[in-house]
mmCIF file of C-alpha atoms in Angstrom:
data_model
loop_
_atom_site.group_PDB
_atom_site.id
_atom_site.type_symbol
_atom_site.label_atom_id
_atom_site.label_comp_id
_atom_site.label_asym_id
_atom_site.label_seq_id
_atom_site.Cartn_x
_atom_site.Cartn_y
_atom_site.Cartn_z
ATOM 1 C CA MET A 1 54.865 -50.563 48.821
ATOM 2 C CA VAL A 2 51.968 -49.654 46.527
ATOM 3 C CA ILE A 3 49.723 -52.301 48.048
ATOM 4 C CA LYS A 4 50.365 -50.971 51.572
ATOM 5 C CA ILE A 5 49.502 -47.418 50.496
ATOM 6 C CA LEU A 6 46.332 -48.577 48.739
ATOM 7 C CA LYS A 7 45.256 -50.635 51.760
ATOM 8 C CA SER A 8 45.737 -47.677 54.086
ATOM 9 C CA ILE A 9 43.826 -45.337 51.750
ATOM 10 C CA ARG A 10 40.937 -47.811 51.511
ATOM 11 C CA LYS A 11 40.530 -47.724 55.305
ATOM 12 C CA VAL A 12 39.154 -44.184 54.956
ATOM 13 C CA SER A 13 35.616 -43.897 53.632
ATOM 14 C CA GLY A 14 35.946 -42.578 50.074
ATOM 15 C CA GLY A 15 39.708 -42.619 50.504
ATOM 16 C CA LEU A 16 40.613 -42.809 46.828
ATOM 17 C CA LEU A 17 38.933 -39.436 46.370
ATOM 18 C CA VAL A 18 39.307 -37.774 49.763
ATOM 19 C CA VAL A 19 42.968 -38.482 50.555
ATOM 20 C CA PRO A 20 44.413 -36.972 47.324
ATOM 21 C CA LEU A 21 41.992 -34.053 47.679
ATOM 22 C CA ILE A 22 43.196 -33.259 51.199
ATOM 23 C CA LEU A 23 46.862 -33.696 50.254
ATOM 24 C CA SER A 24 46.553 -31.357 47.281
ATOM 25 C CA ALA A 25 44.656 -28.802 49.390
ATOM 26 C CA ILE A 26 47.434 -28.809 51.988
ATOM 27 C CA ILE A 27 50.138 -28.496 49.317
ATOM 28 C CA ASN A 28 48.241 -25.686 47.593
ATOM 29 C CA THR A 29 47.780 -23.844 50.888
ATOM 30 C CA PHE A 30 51.430 -23.778 51.882
ATOM 31 C CA PHE A 31 53.200 -24.074 48.507
ATOM 32 C CA SER A 32 50.822 -22.430 46.037
ATOM 33 C CA GLU A 33 53.638 -21.472 43.653
ATOM 34 C CA ILE A 34 54.145 -25.132 42.735
ATOM 35 C CA PHE A 35 50.916 -25.259 40.724
ATOM 36 C CA GLN A 36 51.525 -22.031 38.808
ATOM 37 C CA ILE A 37 52.941 -23.647 35.699
ATOM 38 C CA GLY A 38 53.050 -20.478 33.631
ATOM 39 C CA ASN A 39 50.462 -20.843 30.898
ATOM 40 C CA PRO A 40 48.550 -17.766 29.634
ATOM 41 C CA THR A 41 45.522 -18.478 31.831
ATOM 42 C CA THR A 42 47.661 -18.522 34.980
ATOM 43 C CA ALA A 43 49.302 -15.258 33.971
ATOM 44 C CA PHE A 44 45.906 -13.668 33.303
ATOM 45 C CA PHE A 45 44.417 -14.604 36.662
ATOM 46 C CA ALA A 46 47.608 -13.749 38.561
ATOM 47 C CA SER A 47 47.653 -10.239 37.090
ATOM 48 C CA PHE A 48 43.890 -9.908 37.572
ATOM 49 C CA MET A 49 44.113 -10.800 41.270
ATOM 50 C CA ARG A 50 46.955 -8.312 41.946
ATOM 51 C CA GLN A 51 44.965 -5.267 40.841
ATOM 52 C CA PRO A 52 43.414 -3.265 43.703
#
């Protein structure tokens, strides 16, 4: 299973970097709440971005 995934990722130029980058960008676009773990920095920027 792992070998098949690695072989398919290596078919793309720079796949070991580009494929996870694109997957995380898609996840962050549609499900951005997943990455908000809840540390003080996240709370600071979340409250900072809500202010008009």
